[in-house]
mmCIF file of C-alpha atoms and ligand atoms in Angstrom:
data_model
loop_
_atom_site.group_PDB
_atom_site.id
_atom_site.type_symbol
_atom_site.label_atom_id
_atom_site.label_comp_id
_atom_site.label_asym_id
_atom_site.label_seq_id
_atom_site.Cartn_x
_atom_site.Cartn_y
_atom_site.Cartn_z
ATOM 1 C CA MET A 1 -6.214 21.237 -12.777
ATOM 2 C CA PRO A 2 -7.780 18.130 -11.219
ATOM 3 C CA ILE A 3 -9.614 15.672 -13.456
ATOM 4 C CA GLU A 4 -13.390 16.060 -12.950
ATOM 5 C CA VAL A 5 -14.621 12.527 -12.352
ATOM 6 C CA GLY A 6 -18.066 10.922 -12.485
ATOM 7 C CA ILE A 7 -18.782 7.426 -11.101
ATOM 8 C CA ASN A 8 -21.561 5.175 -12.406
ATOM 9 C CA GLY A 9 -22.723 2.475 -9.972
ATOM 10 C CA ALA A 10 -21.347 4.656 -7.157
ATOM 11 C CA ALA A 11 -23.326 2.972 -4.365
ATOM 12 C CA GLY A 12 -22.134 -0.553 -5.241
ATOM 13 C CA ARG A 13 -19.196 -2.386 -3.648
ATOM 14 C CA MET A 14 -16.736 -1.248 -6.309
ATOM 15 C CA GLY A 15 -18.450 2.151 -6.549
ATOM 16 C CA ARG A 16 -17.812 2.867 -2.862
ATOM 17 C CA LEU A 17 -14.148 1.890 -3.180
ATOM 18 C CA LEU A 18 -13.863 4.178 -6.201
ATOM 19 C CA LEU A 19 -15.595 7.010 -4.323
ATOM 20 C CA ALA A 20 -13.073 6.691 -1.499
ATOM 21 C CA ALA A 21 -10.113 6.518 -3.897
ATOM 22 C CA VAL A 22 -11.282 9.543 -5.932
ATOM 23 C CA LEU A 23 -12.132 11.628 -2.862
ATOM 24 C CA GLU A 24 -8.709 10.937 -1.384
ATOM 25 C CA ALA A 25 -6.713 11.685 -4.575
ATOM 26 C CA ALA A 26 -5.379 15.235 -4.821
ATOM 27 C CA ASP A 27 -5.390 15.205 -8.645
ATOM 28 C CA LEU A 28 -9.026 14.051 -8.974
ATOM 29 C CA GLN A 29 -12.263 15.868 -8.173
ATOM 30 C CA LEU A 30 -15.566 14.038 -7.751
ATOM 31 C CA LEU A 31 -18.283 15.790 -9.767
ATOM 32 C CA ALA A 32 -20.964 13.115 -10.120
ATOM 33 C CA ALA A 33 -22.028 9.904 -8.379
ATOM 34 C CA VAL A 34 -24.837 8.026 -10.113
ATOM 35 C CA ASP A 35 -26.726 4.863 -9.210
ATOM 36 C CA HIS A 36 -30.034 3.168 -9.948
ATOM 37 C CA PRO A 37 -33.131 5.241 -9.004
ATOM 38 C CA SER A 38 -34.190 2.526 -6.534
ATOM 39 C CA ASN A 39 -31.036 2.920 -4.425
ATOM 40 C CA SER A 40 -31.937 3.936 -0.888
ATOM 41 C CA ALA A 41 -29.027 6.421 -0.729
ATOM 42 C CA GLN A 42 -30.453 8.566 -3.594
ATOM 43 C CA GLY A 43 -30.145 12.280 -2.796
ATOM 44 C CA GLN A 44 -27.728 11.709 0.089
ATOM 45 C CA ASP A 45 -24.161 12.973 0.276
ATOM 46 C CA VAL A 46 -21.857 10.167 -0.963
ATOM 47 C CA GLY A 47 -18.954 10.854 1.438
ATOM 48 C CA PRO A 48 -20.422 8.566 4.143
ATOM 49 C CA LEU A 49 -21.000 5.806 1.510
ATOM 50 C CA ALA A 50 -17.204 5.708 1.262
ATOM 51 C CA SER A 51 -16.835 5.921 5.060
ATOM 52 C CA LEU A 52 -15.621 9.519 4.690
ATOM 53 C CA GLU A 53 -16.899 12.945 5.748
ATOM 54 C CA PRO A 54 -19.646 14.553 3.604
ATOM 55 C CA CYS A 55 -18.088 15.791 0.351
ATOM 56 C CA GLY A 56 -20.818 17.975 -1.165
ATOM 57 C CA VAL A 57 -21.751 15.511 -3.946
ATOM 58 C CA SER A 58 -25.100 13.701 -3.686
ATOM 59 C CA LEU A 59 -26.013 10.349 -5.219
ATOM 60 C CA SER A 60 -28.136 11.030 -8.313
ATOM 61 C CA GLU A 61 -30.261 9.086 -10.777
ATOM 62 C CA PRO A 62 -29.051 8.302 -14.296
ATOM 63 C CA SER A 63 -29.701 11.249 -16.661
ATOM 64 C CA PRO A 64 -27.729 13.294 -19.220
ATOM 65 C CA ARG A 65 -27.678 16.194 -16.700
ATOM 66 C CA ALA A 66 -25.900 14.023 -14.111
ATOM 67 C CA TRP A 67 -22.746 13.889 -16.271
ATOM 68 C CA ALA A 68 -22.784 17.525 -17.435
ATOM 69 C CA HIS A 69 -19.695 18.531 -15.398
ATOM 70 C CA SER A 70 -17.641 15.312 -15.556
ATOM 71 C CA SER A 71 -14.642 15.232 -17.866
ATOM 72 C CA ALA A 72 -14.263 11.429 -17.545
ATOM 73 C CA ILE A 73 -16.447 8.642 -16.128
ATOM 74 C CA LEU A 74 -15.723 5.410 -14.239
ATOM 75 C CA ASP A 75 -18.374 2.723 -14.799
ATOM 76 C CA PHE A 76 -18.575 -0.242 -12.416
ATOM 77 C CA SER A 77 -22.309 -0.876 -12.444
ATOM 78 C CA LEU A 78 -24.392 -3.519 -14.190
ATOM 79 C CA PRO A 79 -24.888 -3.989 -17.945
ATOM 80 C CA ALA A 80 -28.159 -2.010 -17.778
ATOM 81 C CA GLY A 81 -26.224 0.803 -16.071
ATOM 82 C CA THR A 82 -23.551 0.804 -18.788
ATOM 83 C CA GLU A 83 -26.268 0.839 -21.433
ATOM 84 C CA GLN A 84 -27.927 3.898 -19.848
ATOM 85 C CA LEU A 85 -24.551 5.589 -19.410
ATOM 86 C CA LEU A 86 -23.808 5.246 -23.133
ATOM 87 C CA ARG A 87 -27.102 6.974 -23.918
ATOM 88 C CA HIS A 88 -26.471 9.827 -21.456
ATOM 89 C CA CYS A 89 -22.747 10.571 -21.352
ATOM 90 C CA GLY A 90 -22.118 12.374 -24.664
ATOM 91 C CA HIS A 91 -18.571 12.105 -25.997
ATOM 92 C CA ARG A 92 -16.829 11.689 -22.653
ATOM 93 C CA PRO A 93 -13.822 9.435 -22.006
ATOM 94 C CA LEU A 94 -14.873 6.247 -20.202
ATOM 95 C CA VAL A 95 -13.218 3.617 -18.001
ATOM 96 C CA VAL A 96 -15.520 0.596 -18.000
ATOM 97 C CA GLY A 97 -15.083 -2.322 -15.589
ATOM 98 C CA THR A 98 -18.652 -3.641 -15.659
ATOM 99 C CA THR A 99 -18.678 -7.310 -16.652
ATOM 100 C CA GLY A 100 -21.283 -9.444 -18.413
ATOM 101 C CA LEU A 101 -21.778 -6.954 -21.279
ATOM 102 C CA SER A 102 -23.639 -8.498 -24.226
ATOM 103 C CA SER A 103 -21.927 -8.525 -27.622
ATOM 104 C CA GLU A 104 -24.424 -5.848 -28.695
ATOM 105 C CA LEU A 105 -23.489 -3.613 -25.754
ATOM 106 C CA LEU A 106 -19.776 -4.192 -26.422
ATOM 107 C CA ALA A 107 -20.397 -3.128 -30.028
ATOM 108 C CA ARG A 108 -22.050 0.078 -28.752
ATOM 109 C CA LEU A 109 -19.074 0.693 -26.461
ATOM 110 C CA ARG A 110 -16.765 0.314 -29.465
ATOM 111 C CA GLU A 111 -18.983 2.737 -31.376
ATOM 112 C CA HIS A 112 -18.608 5.254 -28.510
ATOM 113 C CA SER A 113 -14.822 4.798 -28.736
ATOM 114 C CA GLN A 114 -14.847 6.251 -32.267
ATOM 115 C CA ALA A 115 -15.707 9.629 -30.720
ATOM 116 C CA ALA A 116 -14.026 9.353 -27.292
ATOM 117 C CA PRO A 117 -11.336 7.175 -25.693
ATOM 118 C CA VAL A 118 -12.589 4.101 -23.811
ATOM 119 C CA VAL A 119 -10.609 1.757 -21.543
ATOM 120 C CA PHE A 120 -12.474 -1.525 -21.058
ATOM 121 C CA ALA A 121 -11.110 -4.328 -18.851
ATOM 122 C CA PRO A 122 -12.978 -7.178 -17.148
ATOM 123 C CA ASN A 123 -10.092 -7.262 -14.639
ATOM 124 C CA PHE A 124 -8.452 -3.996 -13.587
ATOM 125 C CA SER A 125 -5.722 -5.649 -11.501
ATOM 126 C CA THR A 126 -2.466 -4.286 -12.888
ATOM 127 C CA GLY A 127 -0.640 -7.327 -11.459
ATOM 128 C CA ILE A 128 -2.807 -9.727 -13.485
ATOM 129 C CA ALA A 129 -2.313 -7.631 -16.635
ATOM 130 C CA LEU A 130 1.449 -7.938 -16.288
ATOM 131 C CA LEU A 131 1.223 -11.623 -15.290
ATOM 132 C CA SER A 132 -0.679 -12.283 -18.540
ATOM 133 C CA GLU A 133 2.211 -10.851 -20.534
ATOM 134 C CA LEU A 134 4.777 -12.793 -18.502
ATOM 135 C CA VAL A 135 2.862 -16.050 -18.992
ATOM 136 C CA SER A 136 2.808 -15.607 -22.777
ATOM 137 C CA MET A 137 6.512 -14.826 -22.810
ATOM 138 C CA ALA A 138 7.435 -17.696 -20.465
ATOM 139 C CA SER A 139 5.356 -20.170 -22.482
ATOM 140 C CA ARG A 140 7.175 -19.131 -25.678
ATOM 141 C CA VAL A 141 10.691 -19.024 -24.234
ATOM 142 C CA LEU A 142 10.486 -22.170 -22.054
ATOM 143 C CA ASP A 143 8.650 -24.038 -24.771
ATOM 144 C CA THR A 144 9.585 -27.533 -23.568
ATOM 145 C CA PHE A 145 8.465 -26.904 -19.951
ATOM 146 C CA ASP A 146 5.157 -28.348 -18.705
ATOM 147 C CA MET A 147 2.664 -25.643 -17.753
ATOM 148 C CA GLU A 148 0.121 -25.879 -14.944
ATOM 149 C CA VAL A 149 -2.176 -23.087 -13.701
ATOM 150 C CA VAL A 150 -3.360 -23.357 -10.087
ATOM 151 C CA GLU A 151 -5.928 -20.935 -8.674
ATOM 152 C CA ALA A 152 -7.313 -20.567 -5.149
ATOM 153 C CA HIS A 153 -10.434 -18.655 -4.059
ATOM 154 C CA HIS A 154 -12.749 -18.338 -1.057
ATOM 155 C CA ARG A 155 -15.326 -20.988 -0.286
ATOM 156 C CA HIS A 156 -18.247 -18.843 -1.564
ATOM 157 C CA LYS A 157 -17.064 -18.700 -5.180
ATOM 158 C CA LEU A 158 -19.630 -20.489 -7.313
ATOM 159 C CA ASP A 159 -17.655 -21.250 -10.476
ATOM 160 C CA ALA A 160 -14.391 -23.050 -11.218
ATOM 161 C CA PRO A 161 -11.888 -22.524 -12.633
ATOM 162 C CA SER A 162 -11.770 -18.738 -12.308
ATOM 163 C CA GLY A 163 -12.120 -16.694 -15.496
ATOM 164 C CA THR A 164 -8.597 -15.399 -14.911
ATOM 165 C CA ALA A 165 -7.153 -18.940 -14.673
ATOM 166 C CA LEU A 166 -8.878 -19.830 -17.950
ATOM 167 C CA HIS A 167 -7.500 -16.664 -19.521
ATOM 168 C CA LEU A 168 -3.934 -17.423 -18.339
ATOM 169 C CA ALA A 169 -4.080 -21.058 -19.466
ATOM 170 C CA SER A 170 -5.473 -20.021 -22.853
ATOM 171 C CA LEU A 171 -2.658 -17.480 -23.286
ATOM 172 C CA ALA A 172 -0.114 -20.167 -22.381
ATOM 173 C CA ALA A 173 -1.605 -22.511 -24.986
ATOM 174 C CA ALA A 174 -1.870 -19.801 -27.666
ATOM 175 C CA ALA A 175 1.782 -18.800 -27.185
ATOM 176 C CA ARG A 176 2.703 -22.362 -28.266
ATOM 177 C CA GLY A 177 0.262 -22.404 -31.167
ATOM 178 C CA LEU A 178 -2.065 -24.807 -29.330
ATOM 179 C CA ASP A 179 -5.866 -24.646 -29.452
ATOM 180 C CA ALA A 180 -7.094 -23.902 -25.898
ATOM 181 C CA GLY A 181 -10.190 -26.071 -26.440
ATOM 182 C CA GLU A 182 -7.952 -29.132 -26.864
ATOM 183 C CA ALA A 183 -4.920 -28.211 -24.759
ATOM 184 C CA LEU A 184 -6.520 -27.391 -21.403
ATOM 185 C CA VAL A 185 -6.855 -30.250 -18.864
ATOM 186 C CA PHE A 186 -9.032 -29.587 -15.808
ATOM 187 C CA GLY A 187 -7.751 -31.508 -12.759
ATOM 188 C CA ARG A 188 -6.500 -35.105 -12.822
ATOM 189 C CA HIS A 189 -7.716 -38.254 -11.162
ATOM 190 C CA GLY A 190 -7.101 -41.981 -11.418
ATOM 191 C CA ASP A 191 -5.178 -43.709 -14.179
ATOM 192 C CA THR A 192 -4.105 -40.617 -16.089
ATOM 193 C CA GLY A 193 -1.072 -42.042 -17.916
ATOM 194 C CA GLU A 194 2.032 -39.950 -18.559
ATOM 195 C CA ARG A 195 1.640 -36.232 -18.916
ATOM 196 C CA PRO A 196 1.587 -35.233 -22.608
ATOM 197 C CA SER A 197 3.710 -32.162 -23.376
ATOM 198 C CA ASN A 198 1.013 -30.405 -25.407
ATOM 199 C CA LYS A 199 -1.377 -29.905 -22.468
ATOM 200 C CA VAL A 200 -1.863 -27.064 -19.962
ATOM 201 C CA GLY A 201 -3.204 -28.218 -16.592
ATOM 202 C CA VAL A 202 -5.768 -26.078 -14.730
ATOM 203 C CA HIS A 203 -6.530 -26.720 -11.039
ATOM 204 C CA SER A 204 -8.862 -25.071 -8.525
ATOM 205 C CA ILE A 205 -8.589 -24.832 -4.761
ATOM 206 C CA ARG A 206 -11.526 -23.517 -2.680
ATOM 207 C CA GLY A 207 -11.357 -22.559 0.962
ATOM 208 C CA GLY A 208 -11.966 -20.007 3.678
ATOM 209 C CA GLY A 209 -11.625 -16.351 2.756
ATOM 210 C CA ILE A 210 -8.878 -16.475 0.098
ATOM 211 C CA VAL A 211 -9.520 -13.376 -2.047
ATOM 212 C CA GLY A 212 -7.799 -14.750 -5.150
ATOM 213 C CA GLU A 213 -4.513 -16.427 -5.988
ATOM 214 C CA HIS A 214 -3.147 -17.508 -9.396
ATOM 215 C CA ARG A 215 0.040 -19.526 -9.823
ATOM 216 C CA VAL A 216 1.533 -20.543 -13.128
ATOM 217 C CA LEU A 217 4.094 -23.321 -12.939
ATOM 218 C CA LEU A 218 6.550 -24.050 -15.742
ATOM 219 C CA ALA A 219 8.299 -27.329 -14.939
ATOM 220 C CA GLY A 220 11.405 -28.436 -16.833
ATOM 221 C CA SER A 221 13.424 -31.597 -16.179
ATOM 222 C CA GLY A 222 16.112 -29.892 -14.052
ATOM 223 C CA GLU A 223 14.395 -26.714 -12.864
ATOM 224 C CA TYR A 224 11.007 -25.069 -12.534
ATOM 225 C CA LEU A 225 9.722 -21.516 -12.590
ATOM 226 C CA GLU A 226 6.643 -20.272 -10.761
ATOM 227 C CA LEU A 227 4.805 -17.001 -11.483
ATOM 228 C CA LYS A 228 2.338 -16.040 -8.776
ATOM 229 C CA HIS A 229 -0.222 -13.276 -8.205
ATOM 230 C CA VAL A 230 -2.116 -12.749 -4.962
ATOM 231 C CA ALA A 231 -5.127 -10.437 -4.686
ATOM 232 C CA ILE A 232 -5.293 -9.065 -1.163
ATOM 233 C CA HIS A 233 -8.188 -6.610 -1.482
ATOM 234 C CA ARG A 234 -10.704 -5.403 -4.103
ATOM 235 C CA GLY A 235 -9.075 -1.981 -3.752
ATOM 236 C CA ALA A 236 -6.515 -3.296 -6.273
ATOM 237 C CA PHE A 237 -9.207 -3.047 -9.000
ATOM 238 C CA ALA A 238 -10.042 0.518 -7.936
ATOM 239 C CA GLN A 239 -6.374 1.540 -8.108
ATOM 240 C CA GLY A 240 -6.069 -0.023 -11.587
ATOM 241 C CA ALA A 241 -9.209 1.829 -12.718
ATOM 242 C CA LEU A 242 -7.823 5.146 -11.432
ATOM 243 C CA ARG A 243 -4.577 4.531 -13.289
ATOM 244 C CA ALA A 244 -6.662 3.996 -16.443
ATOM 245 C CA LEU A 245 -8.665 7.162 -15.734
ATOM 246 C CA ARG A 246 -5.542 9.348 -15.441
ATOM 247 C CA TRP A 247 -4.293 7.839 -18.705
ATOM 248 C CA VAL A 248 -7.499 7.912 -20.744
ATOM 249 C CA VAL A 249 -8.074 11.671 -20.481
ATOM 250 C CA ASP A 250 -4.951 12.284 -22.597
ATOM 251 C CA GLN A 251 -5.778 9.729 -25.305
ATOM 252 C CA PRO A 252 -7.340 10.182 -28.732
ATOM 253 C CA PRO A 253 -10.615 8.330 -29.409
ATOM 254 C CA GLY A 254 -10.027 4.570 -29.411
ATOM 255 C CA PHE A 255 -10.811 1.300 -27.662
ATOM 256 C CA TYR A 256 -8.077 0.418 -25.187
ATOM 257 C CA GLY A 257 -7.265 -2.273 -22.628
ATOM 258 C CA LEU A 258 -5.236 -2.208 -19.438
ATOM 259 C CA GLU A 259 -2.193 -3.397 -21.450
ATOM 260 C CA GLN A 260 -2.091 -0.060 -23.292
ATOM 261 C CA VAL A 261 -2.568 1.866 -20.031
ATOM 262 C CA LEU A 262 0.454 0.064 -18.574
ATOM 263 C CA GLY A 263 2.462 0.580 -21.763
ATOM 264 C CA LEU A 264 3.296 -3.116 -22.030
ATOM 265 C CA PRO A 265 5.741 -3.840 -24.885
ATOM 266 C CA GLY A 266 3.991 -4.357 -28.216
ATOM 267 C CA LYS A 267 0.651 -3.078 -26.819
ATOM 268 C CA GLU A 268 1.233 0.672 -27.050
HETATM 269 P P1 NAD B 301 -22.597 -4.226 -6.979
HETATM 270 O O1 NAD B 301 -23.819 -5.014 -7.299
HETATM 271 O O2 NAD B 301 -22.155 -4.080 -5.556
HETATM 272 O O3 NAD B 301 -22.764 -2.764 -7.576
HETATM 273 C C1 NAD B 301 -23.413 -2.447 -8.781
HETATM 274 C C2 NAD B 301 -24.063 -1.090 -8.614
HETATM 275 O O4 NAD B 301 -24.602 -0.666 -9.866
HETATM 276 C C3 NAD B 301 -25.223 -1.134 -7.592
HETATM 277 O O5 NAD B 301 -25.106 -0.100 -6.648
HETATM 278 C C4 NAD B 301 -26.434 -0.948 -8.491
HETATM 279 O O6 NAD B 301 -27.516 -0.279 -7.828
HETATM 280 C C5 NAD B 301 -25.851 -0.074 -9.591
HETATM 281 N N1 NAD B 301 -26.731 -0.019 -10.755
HETATM 282 C C6 NAD B 301 -27.634 -0.926 -11.196
HETATM 283 N N2 NAD B 301 -28.288 -0.457 -12.261
HETATM 284 C C7 NAD B 301 -27.794 0.792 -12.521
HETATM 285 C C8 NAD B 301 -28.076 1.782 -13.473
HETATM 286 N N3 NAD B 301 -29.006 1.610 -14.416
HETATM 287 N N4 NAD B 301 -27.369 2.927 -13.446
HETATM 288 C C9 NAD B 301 -26.426 3.142 -12.506
HETATM 289 N N5 NAD B 301 -26.124 2.240 -11.542
HETATM 290 C C10 NAD B 301 -26.802 1.070 -11.555
HETATM 291 O O7 NAD B 301 -21.428 -4.870 -7.849
HETATM 292 P P2 NAD B 301 -19.860 -4.626 -7.726
HETATM 293 O O8 NAD B 301 -19.251 -5.761 -7.029
HETATM 294 O O9 NAD B 301 -19.601 -3.232 -7.260
HETATM 295 O O10 NAD B 301 -19.427 -4.773 -9.242
HETATM 296 C C11 NAD B 301 -19.924 -3.864 -10.214
HETATM 297 C C12 NAD B 301 -19.509 -4.348 -11.599
HETATM 298 O O11 NAD B 301 -18.092 -4.309 -11.716
HETATM 299 C C13 NAD B 301 -19.901 -5.792 -11.876
HETATM 300 O O12 NAD B 301 -20.206 -5.917 -13.250
HETATM 301 C C14 NAD B 301 -18.638 -6.572 -11.529
HETATM 302 O O13 NAD B 301 -18.559 -7.805 -12.178
HETATM 303 C C15 NAD B 301 -17.610 -5.607 -12.041
HETATM 304 N N6 NAD B 301 -16.274 -5.750 -11.458
HETATM 305 C C16 NAD B 301 -15.254 -5.537 -12.303
HETATM 306 C C17 NAD B 301 -13.957 -5.571 -11.834
HETATM 307 C C18 NAD B 301 -12.844 -5.281 -12.795
HETATM 308 O O14 NAD B 301 -11.669 -5.330 -12.394
HETATM 309 N N7 NAD B 301 -13.149 -4.964 -14.042
HETATM 310 C C19 NAD B 301 -13.691 -5.825 -10.483
HETATM 311 C C20 NAD B 301 -14.785 -6.009 -9.631
HETATM 312 C C21 NAD B 301 -16.082 -5.958 -10.132
#
């Protein structure tokens, strides 16, 4: 039996990638595609939104009826969309990738997870999830090595460093019992003096169309180790979300992250 899937934010950039991925997966069946009432594609078949043939499912407005036939829901919308979804979706399993949720909305998501399983991840890249684990382990095991995180993104990115680089550097610091607020050093310039061992360097490169690259360097006196992740396409997030969807339908109520989906040691 295929999993009956609903998508919230279906007409957005991630929504369209998810539509395509769900429509092309033999074990998934698209039952609902929801977006904001103002979306110009309302009422139209969503196949063409995903650059596919018509699929018999039309884009619909948020309402409890929209989710009536879905057995699990993917949410990549906006916080207001997640908020509406929580009011409308009953006790259905959720995979939530929407970012910028307020602490109040996160609390409501946790409340939902007491009745139904929820996977929430601000980054659904499975490679980054594993890299996070590797960074913690490497920081602990190679505890005398100097750690530097270097990230590269396209020229249009407005913030630096990336949230993922901050996350990785904070994990590296925490694994050594250091406070991230004091341990992280952002770039270097001028008369810096010798590098203290209790710091984690964070550096940003901006240029062209680089989708996203994160390198973590652990430098010892006679050797160095480099862990590197490269994002090639946003489809990586969609594939991670689908992996979470296939997993979440078999879980008891609870609030989960991508680490549990991947079965990373100590996170089951
Ligand atoms: P987008 O702006 O292209 O799409 C958002 C969609 O949500 C739009 O179509 C919008 O009309 C729709 N929407 C707005 N209000 C709604 C409502 N009340 N109900 C239903 N739909 C509504 O953005 P995007 O790039 O597709 O990203 C969507 C979200 O996913 C963002 O929060 C983004 O930060 C997040 N994101 C997460 C990951 C991850 O790995 N977790 C990866 C990429 C993007």
